Amino acid sequence: MEVINQTIRYAGARAYKFGRRLFRSDAGAITLEWIIIAALLVAVASTAGAVFKSVVISYEAKLK
């Protein structure tokens, strides 16, 4: 679970740095690009959560 959290934090930090470089003049403004980046991060986190859950369930079934 820690690996997933670190991955999400790293991706968020990279997206933030990219956005700061790209929009230096209007730092902090909500733009379409930020919304797209946020949506991608949510999609990646949701997918990672679903994969993690399915792996845990399969290992749980093997233990029974």
mmCIF file of C-alpha atoms in Angstrom:
data_model
loop_
_atom_site.group_PDB
_atom_site.id
_atom_site.type_symbol
_atom_site.label_atom_id
_atom_site.label_comp_id
_atom_site.label_asym_id
_atom_site.label_seq_id
_atom_site.Cartn_x
_atom_site.Cartn_y
_atom_site.Cartn_z
ATOM 1 C CA MET A 1 0.000 0.000 0.000
ATOM 2 C CA GLU A 2 2.930 2.300 0.739
ATOM 3 C CA VAL A 3 4.212 1.853 -2.826
ATOM 4 C CA ILE A 4 0.889 3.020 -4.220
ATOM 5 C CA ASN A 5 0.891 6.082 -1.948
ATOM 6 C CA GLN A 6 4.448 6.941 -2.933
ATOM 7 C CA THR A 7 3.589 6.527 -6.614
ATOM 8 C CA ILE A 8 0.585 8.822 -6.328
ATOM 9 C CA ARG A 9 2.576 11.436 -4.400
ATOM 10 C CA TYR A 10 5.417 11.289 -6.926
ATOM 11 C CA ALA A 11 3.019 11.657 -9.873
ATOM 12 C CA GLY A 12 1.297 14.560 -8.141
ATOM 13 C CA ALA A 13 4.589 16.308 -7.436
ATOM 14 C CA ARG A 14 5.707 15.835 -11.040
ATOM 15 C CA ALA A 15 2.398 17.190 -12.344
ATOM 16 C CA TYR A 16 2.640 20.166 -9.991
ATOM 17 C CA LYS A 17 6.202 20.983 -11.081
ATOM 18 C CA PHE A 18 5.234 20.601 -14.733
ATOM 19 C CA GLY A 19 2.283 22.927 -14.260
ATOM 20 C CA ARG A 20 4.407 25.526 -12.461
ATOM 21 C CA ARG A 21 6.922 25.529 -15.320
ATOM 22 C CA LEU A 22 4.205 25.669 -17.942
ATOM 23 C CA PHE A 23 2.113 28.408 -16.337
ATOM 24 C CA ARG A 24 4.704 30.549 -14.570
ATOM 25 C CA SER A 25 2.881 33.782 -15.311
ATOM 26 C CA ASP A 26 -0.455 32.670 -13.835
ATOM 27 C CA ALA A 27 0.694 30.392 -11.034
ATOM 28 C CA GLY A 28 -2.165 29.005 -8.982
ATOM 29 C CA ALA A 29 -4.827 29.531 -11.638
ATOM 30 C CA ILE A 30 -7.311 26.743 -12.287
ATOM 31 C CA THR A 31 -6.985 25.818 -15.931
ATOM 32 C CA LEU A 32 -8.194 23.035 -18.158
ATOM 33 C CA GLU A 33 -4.771 21.413 -18.014
ATOM 34 C CA TRP A 34 -4.890 21.183 -14.213
ATOM 35 C CA ILE A 35 -8.332 19.606 -14.400
ATOM 36 C CA ILE A 36 -7.051 17.042 -16.916
ATOM 37 C CA ILE A 37 -4.006 16.272 -14.746
ATOM 38 C CA ALA A 38 -6.225 15.825 -11.689
ATOM 39 C CA ALA A 39 -8.593 13.534 -13.606
ATOM 40 C CA LEU A 40 -5.665 11.415 -14.799
ATOM 41 C CA LEU A 41 -4.310 11.111 -11.266
ATOM 42 C CA VAL A 42 -7.725 10.026 -9.967
ATOM 43 C CA ALA A 43 -8.021 7.474 -12.780
ATOM 44 C CA VAL A 44 -4.565 6.047 -12.036
ATOM 45 C CA ALA A 45 -5.283 5.868 -8.308
ATOM 46 C CA SER A 46 -8.632 4.161 -8.924
ATOM 47 C CA THR A 47 -7.062 1.622 -11.257
ATOM 48 C CA ALA A 48 -4.235 0.920 -8.816
ATOM 49 C CA GLY A 49 -6.769 0.474 -6.017
ATOM 50 C CA ALA A 50 -8.840 -1.960 -8.055
ATOM 51 C CA VAL A 51 -5.781 -4.004 -9.022
ATOM 52 C CA PHE A 52 -4.542 -4.057 -5.439
ATOM 53 C CA LYS A 53 -7.962 -5.151 -4.178
ATOM 54 C CA SER A 54 -8.213 -7.982 -6.711
ATOM 55 C CA VAL A 55 -4.735 -9.235 -5.804
ATOM 56 C CA VAL A 56 -5.577 -9.202 -2.102
ATOM 57 C CA ILE A 57 -8.827 -11.068 -2.727
ATOM 58 C CA SER A 58 -7.065 -13.720 -4.817
ATOM 59 C CA TYR A 59 -4.430 -14.278 -2.113
ATOM 60 C CA GLU A 60 -7.144 -14.386 0.518
ATOM 61 C CA ALA A 61 -8.938 -17.108 -1.439
ATOM 62 C CA LYS A 62 -5.717 -19.124 -1.646
ATOM 63 C CA LEU A 63 -5.284 -18.960 2.119
ATOM 64 C CA LYS A 64 -8.733 -20.435 2.842
#
